[in-house]
Coordinates of C-alpha atoms and ligand atoms in Angstrom, one line a residue:
M982 CA -68.9 -21.6 -70.7
S983 CA -71.0 -21.8 -67.7
N984 CA -74.8 -21.3 -67.8
I985 CA -74.8 -18.1 -65.7
G986 CA -72.0 -16.4 -67.7
S987 CA -71.2 -13.2 -65.8
Y988 CA -72.8 -12.9 -62.3
N989 CA -72.4 -9.1 -62.5
E990 CA -74.3 -9.0 -65.7
R991 CA -77.0 -11.3 -64.5
I992 CA -77.8 -9.3 -61.4
K993 CA -78.5 -6.2 -63.5
N994 CA -82.3 -5.9 -64.0
F995 CA -82.8 -9.5 -63.0
D996 CA -86.4 -10.7 -63.2
W997 CA -87.8 -14.1 -62.4
S998 CA -89.9 -13.8 -65.6
L999 CA -86.7 -15.0 -67.3
S1000 CA -87.2 -18.4 -65.7
E1001 CA -90.9 -18.3 -66.4
K1002 CA -90.2 -17.8 -70.1
E1003 CA -87.8 -20.7 -70.3
L1004 CA -90.4 -22.9 -68.7
E1005 CA -93.1 -21.4 -71.0
Y1006 CA -95.1 -20.3 -68.0
K1007 CA -97.3 -17.2 -67.8
E1008 CA -99.1 -15.9 -64.8
G1009 CA -102.4 -17.6 -64.3
D1010 CA -101.3 -20.8 -66.3
I1011 CA -101.5 -24.3 -64.9
I1012 CA -98.1 -25.2 -63.3
N1013 CA -97.5 -28.7 -62.1
I1014 CA -94.1 -29.8 -61.0
G1015 CA -94.8 -33.5 -61.7
W1016 CA -95.7 -32.7 -65.3
Y1017 CA -92.8 -30.3 -65.7
C1018 CA -90.3 -33.0 -64.6
S1019 CA -91.6 -35.7 -66.9
D1020 CA -94.2 -35.0 -69.5
R1021 CA -92.7 -31.7 -70.6
I1022 CA -89.2 -33.2 -71.0
C1023 CA -90.7 -36.0 -73.2
N1024 CA -92.6 -33.4 -75.2
M1025 CA -89.2 -31.7 -75.8
G1026 CA -88.0 -34.8 -77.6
K1027 CA -86.1 -36.3 -74.7
A1028 CA -88.4 -39.2 -73.9
D1029 CA -85.6 -41.8 -74.4
K1030 CA -83.0 -39.9 -72.4
L1031 CA -82.0 -41.5 -69.2
A1032 CA -83.6 -39.7 -66.2
L1033 CA -82.6 -41.9 -63.3
K1034 CA -79.8 -44.4 -62.8
W1035 CA -80.3 -46.1 -59.4
E1036 CA -78.0 -48.3 -57.5
G1037 CA -78.9 -50.1 -54.3
L1038 CA -77.4 -52.6 -51.9
G1039 CA -75.3 -55.4 -53.4
G1040 CA -74.8 -53.4 -56.6
K1041 CA -78.4 -53.9 -57.8
E1042 CA -79.2 -51.4 -60.6
K1043 CA -82.3 -49.9 -62.2
Q1044 CA -82.6 -47.3 -65.0
Y1045 CA -85.5 -45.1 -66.1
T1046 CA -85.8 -42.9 -69.1
F1047 CA -87.9 -39.7 -69.0
N1048 CA -90.7 -41.7 -70.6
D1049 CA -90.4 -44.3 -67.9
I1050 CA -90.7 -41.7 -65.2
R1051 CA -93.6 -40.1 -67.0
L1052 CA -95.4 -43.5 -67.1
A1053 CA -94.5 -44.5 -63.6
S1054 CA -95.7 -41.2 -62.1
N1055 CA -98.9 -41.5 -64.1
T1056 CA -99.4 -45.0 -62.8
I1057 CA -98.8 -44.1 -59.2
G1058 CA -100.9 -41.0 -59.5
S1059 CA -103.8 -43.0 -61.0
H1060 CA -103.5 -45.6 -58.2
L1061 CA -103.7 -43.0 -55.5
R1062 CA -106.7 -41.5 -57.2
D1063 CA -108.4 -44.9 -57.3
L1064 CA -107.8 -45.1 -53.6
G1065 CA -109.7 -41.8 -53.1
I1066 CA -106.8 -39.5 -52.6
K1067 CA -107.6 -36.0 -53.7
N1068 CA -105.8 -32.8 -54.4
E1069 CA -104.3 -31.2 -51.3
D1070 CA -104.5 -34.4 -49.4
R1071 CA -101.2 -35.1 -47.7
V1072 CA -99.4 -38.2 -48.9
C1073 CA -96.3 -39.2 -46.9
I1074 CA -93.4 -40.9 -48.7
F1075 CA -91.7 -43.1 -46.1
L1076 CA -89.2 -45.0 -48.2
D1077 CA -85.5 -45.7 -48.5
R1078 CA -83.9 -44.1 -51.5
I1079 CA -85.5 -46.6 -53.9
P1080 CA -86.9 -45.6 -57.3
E1081 CA -90.4 -45.6 -55.9
L1082 CA -89.5 -42.6 -53.7
Y1083 CA -88.7 -40.4 -56.7
L1084 CA -91.5 -41.7 -58.9
S1085 CA -94.1 -41.4 -56.1
F1086 CA -93.1 -37.8 -55.5
L1087 CA -94.0 -36.9 -59.1
G1088 CA -97.1 -39.1 -59.0
I1089 CA -98.4 -37.3 -55.8
L1090 CA -97.8 -33.9 -57.4
K1091 CA -99.5 -34.9 -60.6
I1092 CA -102.8 -35.5 -58.8
G1093 CA -102.5 -32.2 -57.0
A1094 CA -101.9 -33.9 -53.6
I1095 CA -99.2 -32.7 -51.2
A1096 CA -96.0 -34.8 -51.0
Q1097 CA -94.7 -35.2 -47.5
P1098 CA -91.3 -37.0 -47.7
L1099 CA -90.0 -38.3 -44.4
F1100 CA -86.6 -39.8 -43.7
S1101 CA -87.1 -43.6 -43.5
A1102 CA -84.8 -43.9 -40.4
F1103 CA -87.2 -41.9 -38.4
G1104 CA -88.5 -43.7 -35.3
D1105 CA -92.0 -44.1 -34.1
E1106 CA -92.3 -40.7 -32.3
S1107 CA -90.7 -38.6 -35.1
L1108 CA -93.0 -40.2 -37.6
H1109 CA -96.0 -39.8 -35.4
V1110 CA -95.7 -36.1 -34.7
R1111 CA -95.2 -35.3 -38.3
L1112 CA -98.1 -37.4 -39.6
E1113 CA -100.4 -36.1 -36.8
N1114 CA -99.5 -32.5 -37.5
A1115 CA -100.1 -32.8 -41.3
E1116 CA -103.3 -35.0 -40.8
T1117 CA -101.7 -37.2 -43.4
K1118 CA -104.2 -39.3 -45.4
A1119 CA -101.9 -41.9 -47.0
I1120 CA -98.4 -43.2 -46.5
I1121 CA -96.3 -45.0 -49.1
T1122 CA -93.8 -47.3 -47.4
Q1123 CA -92.0 -50.6 -47.6
R1124 CA -92.2 -53.8 -45.6
K1125 CA -89.2 -53.0 -43.4
H1126 CA -90.7 -49.7 -42.2
V1127 CA -94.4 -50.6 -41.9
G1128 CA -94.0 -51.8 -38.3
K1129 CA -93.4 -48.2 -37.2
V1130 CA -96.7 -47.2 -38.9
R1131 CA -98.6 -50.0 -37.3
R1132 CA -97.4 -49.1 -33.9
I1133 CA -98.7 -45.5 -34.1
L1134 CA -101.8 -46.1 -36.3
E1135 CA -104.2 -45.9 -33.4
K1136 CA -103.1 -42.3 -32.8
L1137 CA -103.6 -41.3 -36.4
P1138 CA -107.4 -41.1 -37.2
Y1139 CA -106.8 -39.3 -40.5
L1140 CA -104.5 -42.0 -42.0
T1141 CA -106.7 -44.1 -44.2
N1142 CA -104.2 -45.7 -46.5
I1143 CA -100.9 -47.5 -45.9
I1144 CA -99.5 -48.5 -49.3
I1145 CA -96.7 -51.0 -49.3
V1146 CA -94.6 -51.0 -52.5
D1147 CA -92.6 -54.3 -51.9
H1148 CA -95.1 -56.7 -50.4
D1149 CA -94.0 -60.3 -51.1
G1150 CA -97.3 -61.9 -49.9
K1151 CA -95.6 -63.8 -47.2
K1152 CA -97.1 -62.1 -44.3
P1153 CA -100.8 -61.0 -44.1
L1154 CA -101.6 -57.3 -44.5
K1155 CA -103.0 -55.4 -41.6
E1156 CA -105.6 -52.7 -41.1
K1157 CA -105.7 -50.1 -43.8
E1158 CA -102.8 -51.7 -45.7
T1159 CA -102.8 -52.3 -49.5
V1160 CA -100.2 -53.3 -51.9
F1161 CA -98.9 -51.5 -55.0
S1162 CA -96.1 -52.8 -57.2
L1163 CA -94.8 -50.5 -59.8
E1164 CA -93.4 -53.5 -61.7
E1165 CA -96.7 -55.3 -61.9
A1166 CA -99.1 -52.4 -62.4
T1167 CA -100.3 -51.7 -65.9
P1168 CA -98.5 -48.5 -67.1
V1169 CA -101.0 -45.6 -67.5
E1170 CA -100.3 -43.8 -70.8
E1171 CA -103.0 -41.1 -70.8
F1172 CA -103.4 -39.2 -67.5
N1173 CA -105.2 -36.0 -66.6
V1174 CA -102.6 -34.1 -64.5
F1175 CA -104.4 -32.0 -61.9
P1176 CA -104.5 -28.4 -63.0
T1177 CA -102.5 -26.9 -60.1
K1178 CA -101.8 -23.2 -60.2
A1179 CA -98.8 -21.2 -58.9
E1180 CA -100.1 -21.1 -55.4
S1181 CA -101.3 -24.7 -55.1
P1182 CA -99.5 -26.6 -52.3
S1183 CA -96.9 -29.1 -53.5
V1184 CA -94.5 -30.2 -50.8
L1185 CA -94.6 -30.3 -47.0
H1186 CA -91.1 -30.7 -45.4
Y1187 CA -90.7 -30.9 -41.7
T1188 CA -87.9 -29.0 -40.0
S1189 CA -86.9 -28.5 -36.4
G1190 CA -86.7 -25.3 -34.4
T1191 CA -85.5 -24.7 -30.8
T1192 CA -88.9 -24.9 -29.2
G1193 CA -92.1 -26.7 -30.0
Q1194 CA -92.7 -29.6 -32.3
P1195 CA -91.2 -29.8 -35.8
K1196 CA -92.8 -27.4 -38.3
G1197 CA -94.3 -28.3 -41.6
V1198 CA -92.9 -26.0 -44.2
K1199 CA -95.5 -25.6 -47.0
H1200 CA -94.2 -25.1 -50.5
V1201 CA -96.2 -24.4 -53.7
H1202 CA -95.8 -25.4 -57.4
Y1203 CA -94.5 -22.0 -58.3
S1204 CA -91.3 -22.9 -56.4
L1205 CA -90.3 -24.5 -59.6
I1206 CA -89.4 -21.1 -61.0
S1207 CA -86.6 -20.7 -58.4
Q1208 CA -85.5 -24.3 -58.4
Y1209 CA -85.1 -24.5 -62.1
L1210 CA -83.0 -21.4 -62.5
T1211 CA -80.8 -22.0 -59.5
S1212 CA -80.1 -25.5 -60.7
K1213 CA -79.2 -24.1 -64.1
W1214 CA -77.0 -21.2 -62.9
V1215 CA -75.5 -22.5 -59.7
L1216 CA -75.3 -26.3 -60.2
D1217 CA -74.6 -25.3 -63.8
L1218 CA -76.5 -28.4 -65.1
Q1219 CA -76.0 -28.8 -68.8
E1220 CA -77.5 -31.2 -71.4
D1221 CA -74.8 -34.0 -71.2
D1222 CA -74.2 -33.8 -67.4
I1223 CA -74.6 -36.8 -65.2
Y1224 CA -75.6 -35.4 -61.9
W1225 CA -75.4 -36.8 -58.4
C1226 CA -77.1 -35.1 -55.4
T1227 CA -76.2 -37.1 -52.3
A1228 CA -79.0 -35.8 -50.2
D1229 CA -82.0 -38.0 -49.1
P1230 CA -85.3 -36.5 -50.2
G1231 CA -86.5 -36.7 -46.6
W1232 CA -84.8 -33.3 -46.6
V1233 CA -85.3 -30.4 -48.8
T1234 CA -82.0 -30.7 -50.7
G1235 CA -83.1 -34.1 -51.9
T1236 CA -86.3 -32.8 -53.4
S1237 CA -85.5 -29.2 -54.6
Y1238 CA -82.2 -30.4 -56.1
G1239 CA -82.5 -34.2 -56.0
I1240 CA -85.7 -34.3 -58.0
I1241 CA -87.2 -31.0 -59.1
G1242 CA -84.2 -29.0 -60.3
P1243 CA -82.4 -31.6 -62.4
W1244 CA -85.5 -33.2 -63.9
S1245 CA -87.2 -29.9 -64.8
L1246 CA -84.0 -29.3 -66.8
G1247 CA -84.1 -32.8 -68.3
I1248 CA -80.8 -33.9 -66.7
T1249 CA -79.8 -37.5 -66.1
Q1250 CA -79.2 -38.1 -62.4
C1251 CA -77.8 -41.0 -60.3
V1252 CA -78.9 -42.2 -56.9
L1253 CA -76.9 -44.4 -54.6
D1254 CA -79.0 -46.1 -51.9
T1255 CA -76.3 -47.5 -49.7
G1256 CA -74.5 -46.4 -46.6
F1257 CA -71.5 -44.0 -46.8
S1258 CA -68.0 -45.2 -47.5
A1259 CA -65.3 -43.2 -49.4
D1260 CA -64.6 -46.1 -51.7
A1261 CA -68.2 -46.7 -52.5
W1262 CA -68.7 -43.1 -53.4
Y1263 CA -65.6 -42.7 -55.5
K1264 CA -66.5 -46.0 -57.3
F1265 CA -70.0 -44.7 -58.0
I1266 CA -68.6 -41.4 -59.5
E1267 CA -66.1 -43.3 -61.6
K1268 CA -68.6 -45.9 -62.8
N1269 CA -71.3 -43.5 -63.7
K1270 CA -69.0 -40.8 -65.0
I1271 CA -70.6 -38.3 -62.7
T1272 CA -69.9 -34.7 -63.9
M1273 CA -71.8 -32.6 -61.4
W1274 CA -71.8 -33.5 -57.7
Y1275 CA -73.8 -31.7 -55.0
S1276 CA -73.0 -32.9 -51.5
A1277 CA -72.5 -31.7 -47.9
P1278 CA -69.6 -30.6 -45.7
T1279 CA -69.9 -33.6 -43.4
A1280 CA -69.5 -36.0 -46.3
I1281 CA -66.6 -34.0 -47.7
R1282 CA -64.9 -34.0 -44.3
S1283 CA -65.4 -37.8 -44.1
L1284 CA -63.8 -38.1 -47.5
M1285 CA -60.9 -36.0 -46.4
K1286 CA -60.5 -38.2 -43.4
A1287 CA -60.3 -41.3 -45.7
G1288 CA -57.2 -39.8 -47.2
D1289 CA -55.8 -38.7 -50.5
D1290 CA -54.6 -42.1 -51.4
T1291 CA -58.2 -43.4 -51.5
V1292 CA -59.0 -40.7 -54.1
K1293 CA -56.0 -41.8 -56.2
K1294 CA -57.3 -45.3 -56.6
Y1295 CA -60.1 -44.0 -58.9
D1296 CA -60.3 -42.1 -62.2
L1297 CA -62.5 -39.2 -61.2
S1298 CA -61.5 -37.0 -64.2
C1299 CA -65.2 -37.1 -65.2
L1300 CA -66.0 -34.5 -62.5
R1301 CA -66.4 -30.9 -63.8
H1302 CA -68.3 -29.0 -61.0
L1303 CA -68.8 -29.6 -57.3
A1304 CA -71.1 -27.9 -54.8
S1305 CA -72.0 -28.2 -51.2
V1306 CA -74.8 -27.3 -48.8
G1307 CA -76.2 -27.8 -45.3
E1308 CA -73.6 -26.5 -42.9
P1309 CA -70.6 -24.3 -42.8
L1310 CA -68.1 -25.5 -45.5
N1311 CA -64.7 -24.8 -44.0
A1312 CA -62.0 -23.3 -46.2
E1313 CA -59.8 -26.5 -45.8
A1314 CA -62.5 -28.6 -47.5
V1315 CA -62.7 -26.2 -50.4
I1316 CA -58.9 -26.2 -50.8
W1317 CA -58.8 -30.0 -50.4
G1318 CA -61.3 -30.3 -53.3
E1319 CA -59.0 -28.3 -55.5
K1320 CA -56.0 -30.4 -54.5
V1321 CA -57.5 -33.9 -55.0
F1322 CA -60.2 -33.3 -57.7
G1323 CA -58.7 -30.3 -59.3
L1324 CA -62.0 -28.5 -58.5
P1325 CA -63.2 -26.5 -55.5
F1326 CA -66.5 -27.1 -53.8
Y1327 CA -68.9 -24.2 -54.4
D1328 CA -70.7 -23.5 -51.2
T1329 CA -74.4 -22.7 -51.2
Y1330 CA -76.5 -21.5 -48.4
W1331 CA -80.3 -21.9 -48.1
Q1332 CA -82.8 -23.8 -45.9
T1333 CA -86.0 -25.8 -45.9
E1334 CA -88.1 -22.6 -45.6
T1335 CA -86.4 -20.8 -48.5
G1336 CA -87.0 -23.8 -50.9
S1337 CA -84.1 -22.8 -53.1
M1338 CA -80.6 -21.4 -52.9
M1339 CA -80.1 -17.9 -51.4
L1340 CA -76.4 -17.3 -51.1
T1341 CA -74.0 -19.1 -53.4
N1342 CA -70.7 -19.3 -55.1
F1343 CA -71.2 -19.1 -58.9
P1344 CA -69.2 -20.7 -61.6
E1345 CA -66.7 -18.2 -63.0
M1346 CA -66.8 -16.1 -59.8
K1347 CA -63.7 -16.0 -57.6
I1348 CA -64.2 -18.3 -54.6
K1349 CA -63.1 -17.1 -51.3
P1350 CA -62.7 -20.5 -49.4
G1351 CA -64.9 -20.5 -46.3
S1352 CA -67.3 -17.9 -47.7
M1353 CA -70.9 -18.6 -48.8
G1354 CA -70.5 -16.3 -51.8
K1355 CA -73.1 -13.8 -52.8
A1356 CA -76.9 -13.6 -53.1
F1357 CA -78.6 -15.3 -56.1
P1358 CA -79.9 -12.7 -58.6
G1359 CA -83.3 -11.6 -57.6
I1360 CA -82.7 -12.2 -53.9
T1361 CA -82.6 -9.1 -51.7
A1362 CA -80.3 -10.1 -48.8
A1363 CA -79.0 -8.1 -45.9
I1364 CA -77.2 -8.4 -42.6
I1365 CA -79.5 -6.7 -40.1
N1366 CA -79.1 -5.5 -36.5
A1367 CA -80.6 -8.0 -34.0
K1368 CA -82.3 -5.3 -32.1
T1369 CA -83.4 -2.6 -34.6
Y1370 CA -83.8 -5.0 -37.5
E1371 CA -82.3 -2.4 -39.7
P1372 CA -79.7 -3.3 -42.4
I1373 CA -76.0 -2.9 -41.4
A1374 CA -74.2 -1.2 -44.3
E1375 CA -70.6 -1.6 -43.1
S1376 CA -68.6 -4.8 -43.7
G1377 CA -67.2 -6.9 -40.9
I1378 CA -70.1 -6.5 -38.5
I1379 CA -71.9 -9.6 -37.3
G1380 CA -75.7 -9.4 -37.6
L1381 CA -78.7 -11.5 -38.6
I1382 CA -79.1 -12.9 -42.1
A1383 CA -82.3 -11.4 -43.6
F1384 CA -84.1 -11.8 -46.9
K1385 CA -87.0 -9.8 -48.5
P1386 CA -89.5 -12.6 -48.9
D1387 CA -90.2 -12.2 -52.6
W1388 CA -88.6 -15.1 -54.5
P1389 CA -90.8 -17.9 -56.0
A1390 CA -89.7 -20.8 -53.7
M1391 CA -90.2 -19.1 -50.4
M1392 CA -92.4 -21.1 -48.0
R1393 CA -96.0 -20.0 -47.8
T1394 CA -96.6 -20.9 -44.2
Y1395 CA -95.9 -23.5 -41.5
W1396 CA -98.6 -26.0 -41.6
N1397 CA -101.3 -25.3 -39.0
N1398 CA -98.9 -22.9 -37.3
E1399 CA -99.3 -19.4 -38.8
K1400 CA -98.2 -17.8 -35.5
T1401 CA -94.7 -19.3 -35.7
Y1402 CA -94.6 -18.4 -39.4
N1403 CA -95.3 -14.8 -38.6
E1404 CA -92.7 -14.7 -36.0
K1405 CA -90.0 -15.4 -38.6
F1406 CA -90.6 -11.9 -40.1
K1407 CA -89.3 -8.6 -38.6
N1408 CA -89.5 -5.2 -40.2
G1409 CA -90.4 -6.8 -43.6
W1410 CA -87.5 -9.2 -43.5
Y1411 CA -87.6 -13.0 -43.3
L1412 CA -85.1 -14.2 -40.7
P1413 CA -83.7 -17.7 -41.3
G1414 CA -82.2 -17.8 -37.8
D1415 CA -78.5 -17.5 -38.7
K1416 CA -75.8 -14.9 -38.1
A1417 CA -73.2 -13.8 -40.7
K1418 CA -71.0 -10.9 -41.8
L1419 CA -70.1 -9.4 -45.1
D1420 CA -66.6 -8.6 -46.2
E1421 CA -65.5 -5.5 -48.2
D1422 CA -66.0 -7.3 -51.5
G1423 CA -69.6 -8.2 -50.6
Y1424 CA -69.0 -11.9 -49.8
W1425 CA -71.0 -13.5 -47.1
W1426 CA -69.4 -15.3 -44.2
F1427 CA -71.4 -17.6 -41.9
V1428 CA -71.0 -17.0 -38.2
G1429 CA -73.5 -19.3 -36.5
R1430 CA -77.1 -20.0 -35.7
D1431 CA -79.1 -17.5 -33.7
D1432 CA -80.8 -20.2 -31.7
D1433 CA -80.1 -23.5 -29.9
V1434 CA -80.9 -25.7 -32.9
I1435 CA -78.2 -28.4 -33.4
N1436 CA -76.8 -28.9 -36.9
T1437 CA -75.3 -32.3 -37.0
G1438 CA -73.9 -33.4 -40.3
G1439 CA -76.3 -30.9 -42.1
H1440 CA -79.4 -32.1 -40.2
L1441 CA -81.2 -29.8 -37.8
I1442 CA -82.1 -31.3 -34.5
S1443 CA -84.3 -29.6 -32.0
P1444 CA -82.9 -29.8 -28.4
F1445 CA -86.5 -29.6 -27.3
E1446 CA -87.5 -32.7 -29.2
V1447 CA -84.6 -34.7 -27.8
E1448 CA -85.2 -33.4 -24.2
S1449 CA -89.0 -34.3 -24.5
A1450 CA -88.1 -37.8 -25.7
L1451 CA -85.5 -38.2 -22.9
L1452 CA -88.1 -37.4 -20.3
E1453 CA -90.1 -40.4 -21.5
H1454 CA -87.2 -42.7 -20.5
E1455 CA -88.1 -44.3 -17.1
A1456 CA -84.7 -43.4 -15.5
V1457 CA -84.6 -39.8 -16.6
A1458 CA -85.7 -37.0 -14.2
E1459 CA -84.5 -34.0 -16.2
S1460 CA -82.3 -33.3 -19.2
A1461 CA -80.7 -30.6 -21.3
V1462 CA -79.5 -31.1 -24.8
V1463 CA -76.8 -29.1 -26.5
A1464 CA -74.4 -29.3 -29.4
K1465 CA -71.0 -30.7 -28.8
P1466 CA -68.1 -30.0 -31.2
D1467 CA -67.1 -32.8 -33.6
D1468 CA -64.4 -33.0 -36.2
V1469 CA -66.5 -34.5 -39.0
N1470 CA -70.2 -33.7 -38.2
M1471 CA -69.2 -30.2 -36.9
E1472 CA -71.7 -30.7 -34.1
V1473 CA -73.3 -33.7 -32.5
V1474 CA -76.0 -34.1 -29.9
K1475 CA -74.9 -34.2 -26.2
A1476 CA -77.4 -34.7 -23.4
F1477 CA -76.9 -33.7 -19.8
V1478 CA -79.1 -36.0 -17.7
V1479 CA -80.3 -36.0 -14.1
L1480 CA -81.3 -39.6 -13.2
K1481 CA -84.2 -40.5 -11.0
P1482 CA -83.1 -41.9 -7.6
G1483 CA -82.2 -45.6 -7.6
N1484 CA -80.7 -45.6 -11.1
N1485 CA -77.0 -46.2 -11.9
A1486 CA -75.2 -43.5 -13.7
D1487 CA -73.0 -45.9 -15.7
D1488 CA -72.1 -47.0 -19.2
E1489 CA -74.9 -49.5 -19.5
M1490 CA -77.5 -46.8 -18.7
E1491 CA -75.8 -44.5 -21.2
L1492 CA -76.2 -47.1 -24.0
N1493 CA -79.7 -47.8 -22.9
I1494 CA -80.7 -44.1 -23.1
M1495 CA -79.0 -43.7 -26.5
N1496 CA -80.8 -46.6 -28.0
F1497 CA -84.1 -45.4 -26.6
I1498 CA -83.7 -42.1 -28.5
R1499 CA -82.4 -43.7 -31.6
K1500 CA -85.5 -45.8 -31.8
K1501 CA -87.9 -43.1 -30.8
L1502 CA -86.5 -40.3 -32.9
S1503 CA -83.7 -41.2 -35.2
P1504 CA -80.1 -42.2 -35.4
L1505 CA -79.2 -38.5 -36.0
A1506 CA -81.0 -37.3 -32.9
M1507 CA -79.4 -39.9 -30.7
P1508 CA -77.0 -38.3 -28.2
Q1509 CA -73.4 -39.2 -28.9
E1510 CA -72.6 -38.6 -25.3
I1511 CA -74.5 -38.5 -22.1
E1512 CA -73.2 -36.7 -19.1
Y1513 CA -74.8 -37.4 -15.8
I1514 CA -75.2 -34.3 -13.7
K1515 CA -76.7 -33.7 -10.3
S1516 CA -78.8 -30.7 -11.2
L1517 CA -79.2 -28.5 -14.3
P1518 CA -78.4 -24.8 -14.4
K1519 CA -81.6 -22.9 -14.3
T1520 CA -83.0 -19.3 -14.5
R1521 CA -84.8 -17.9 -11.4
S1522 CA -88.1 -19.1 -12.9
G1523 CA -86.8 -22.6 -13.5
K1524 CA -86.0 -22.5 -17.2
I1525 CA -82.9 -24.6 -18.1
M1526 CA -80.0 -22.5 -19.2
R1527 CA -78.7 -24.5 -22.2
R1528 CA -76.3 -21.6 -22.9
I1529 CA -74.2 -22.4 -19.9
L1530 CA -73.8 -26.0 -20.9
H1531 CA -73.2 -25.1 -24.5
A1532 CA -70.4 -22.6 -23.5
Q1533 CA -68.9 -25.3 -21.4
E1534 CA -68.8 -27.7 -24.3
W1535 CA -67.3 -25.2 -26.7
G1536 CA -64.8 -23.8 -24.2
E1537 CA -66.4 -20.4 -24.3
E1538 CA -66.6 -17.7 -21.7
I1539 CA -69.8 -18.2 -19.7
G1540 CA -69.9 -14.7 -18.2
D1541 CA -71.8 -13.6 -15.2
T1542 CA -74.4 -16.3 -14.5
S1543 CA -76.3 -14.1 -12.1
T1544 CA -77.3 -11.8 -15.0
L1545 CA -78.0 -14.8 -17.2
E1546 CA -80.4 -16.1 -14.6
D1547 CA -82.6 -13.0 -15.1
E1548 CA -81.9 -12.5 -18.8
E1549 CA -83.2 -15.9 -19.9
D1550 CA -86.6 -15.6 -18.2
Ligands
PRX966 O1 -78.1 -22.8 -40.3 C1 -78.1 -22.9 -41.7 C2 -77.5 -24.2 -42.1 O2 -78.6 -25.1 -42.2 C3 -79.8 -24.4 -42.0 C4 -80.9 -24.9 -42.8 O3 -81.1 -26.3 -42.6 P1 -82.2 -27.0 -43.4 O4 -83.5 -26.3 -43.3 O5 -82.2 -28.4 -42.9 O6 -81.7 -27.0 -44.9 C5 -80.5 -27.6 -45.2 C6 -80.3 -27.7 -46.7 C7 -80.8 -26.6 -47.5 C8 -79.5 -23.0 -42.2 O7 -80.4 -22.1 -41.6 N1 -76.8 -24.1 -43.4 C9 -77.3 -24.4 -44.7 N2 -76.4 -24.2 -45.6 C10 -75.3 -23.6 -45.0 C11 -75.6 -23.6 -43.6 N3 -74.7 -23.0 -42.7 C12 -73.6 -22.6 -43.2 N4 -73.2 -22.6 -44.5 C13 -74.1 -23.1 -45.5 N5 -73.7 -23.2 -46.7

């Protein structure tokens, strides 16, 4: 029996107070995610239950019970307090997926500070803009990444503490750097968790839009109410489950469902901190007897590519429920799951801003492969007309996805950017920036994004950010960045580049530019192809018409460019 039981029954008279009751929370109470994910689980008699099973490079393993994560987060929280970090200060976590990442996250929340997790493969510039925007006070990092922080430190006057978790004493520390070793620190048994309330800020996740710098999505402790219940009803997490969320907590899936959801339910989860390979993943599932697996379409497509024989080498009968998020999950992937694991992948749709799942396929509901399913109970969702912003009642008509912004995990604002936040609302609806249509049975079908943002392997890349970085390359005069179709990642970054005179438009230059972006932004933002072009298509006022280049990549009709020239201004 699944946790949700009957979807149709659950949507009748649904109220979020159901989740509040299970979490023993009442309006006005203290609510702290760090406490809920560790202390409360211990208080419920599960102190000795395994919370985290971690595996790193070379098969290195570590295990933590709920009591261990309670103590570790107390210890980290207490250390941050000793350093002068206060509630609402932003503390960046810039770590690989090592245990300290997960434990720091809880520790930061326990002192009422705001956790700002950033993907550790980010280059100098990506790191810089995010720390600058958040006026981040402290950063928790490791030796291999501290060089990036050092190179941008001068430009970050608010950053007062650089905490290194794996310092081996071999090289001297530099300005503002201190060392913290979880293994050597004295565990802190008694700890005063900061009395955060529902609206106290908790997590700041950066996400990219078409224009402007990345936006800091501000979440609050009350988000737990959504994350707890969606984990329970959609991921169907049950007491004896062994759960694996493959997402990095640099992105929202890795925090909402890679930390908060499972641990607030007292579920054992596994983390694999190595690169992707089909064999490594299957081996991990087999070895840890993973029962519930939450992943992403690009990973699933990569597994499909590795072939069915690879699956057959392993005993994966432990699996009982699979789900996916981040990009369109094609019908073939769902059907393949059924064929090789005996289980379909349940697609879920949501985003950084929504903080928790919005549209999903539920256990016990008929899956229509390729569809995102239906709205989570308590979510008012509609397809709306792109001009009138009125809901479209008929099925089969493409419109904008829209939600009434009234669920607990909805973002509260974009950090220091209220204007852009307000622009996300029209006629009382929150617009996530995607297009979809409904079928006659009320199932949602994803159509595409409503902007130029590139979704590569589930990660949003702003063409603006890549274009800006390209302009800093000495040989680049102008550039336009668009998505290019890709079998596995669905989309990859492609750059059209106009070189400055005197530079050779050759392979060596292409590699040079690619590498430049990889280091400056990240491996994900690096163009997979650079096409040299003499001039870029522009509107009459000189704005680059990415749409023409995009259409060319996707083999779509470009239409009358003379009207486009006016339209895009
Ligand atoms: O375009 C949608 C796509 O990913 C965007 C959100 O990206 P991000 O904020 O990075 O969060 C990703 C993980 C929650 C959405 O606006 N997206 C997400 N899930 C799906 C999807 N597109 C199609 N189908 C999905 N299931």
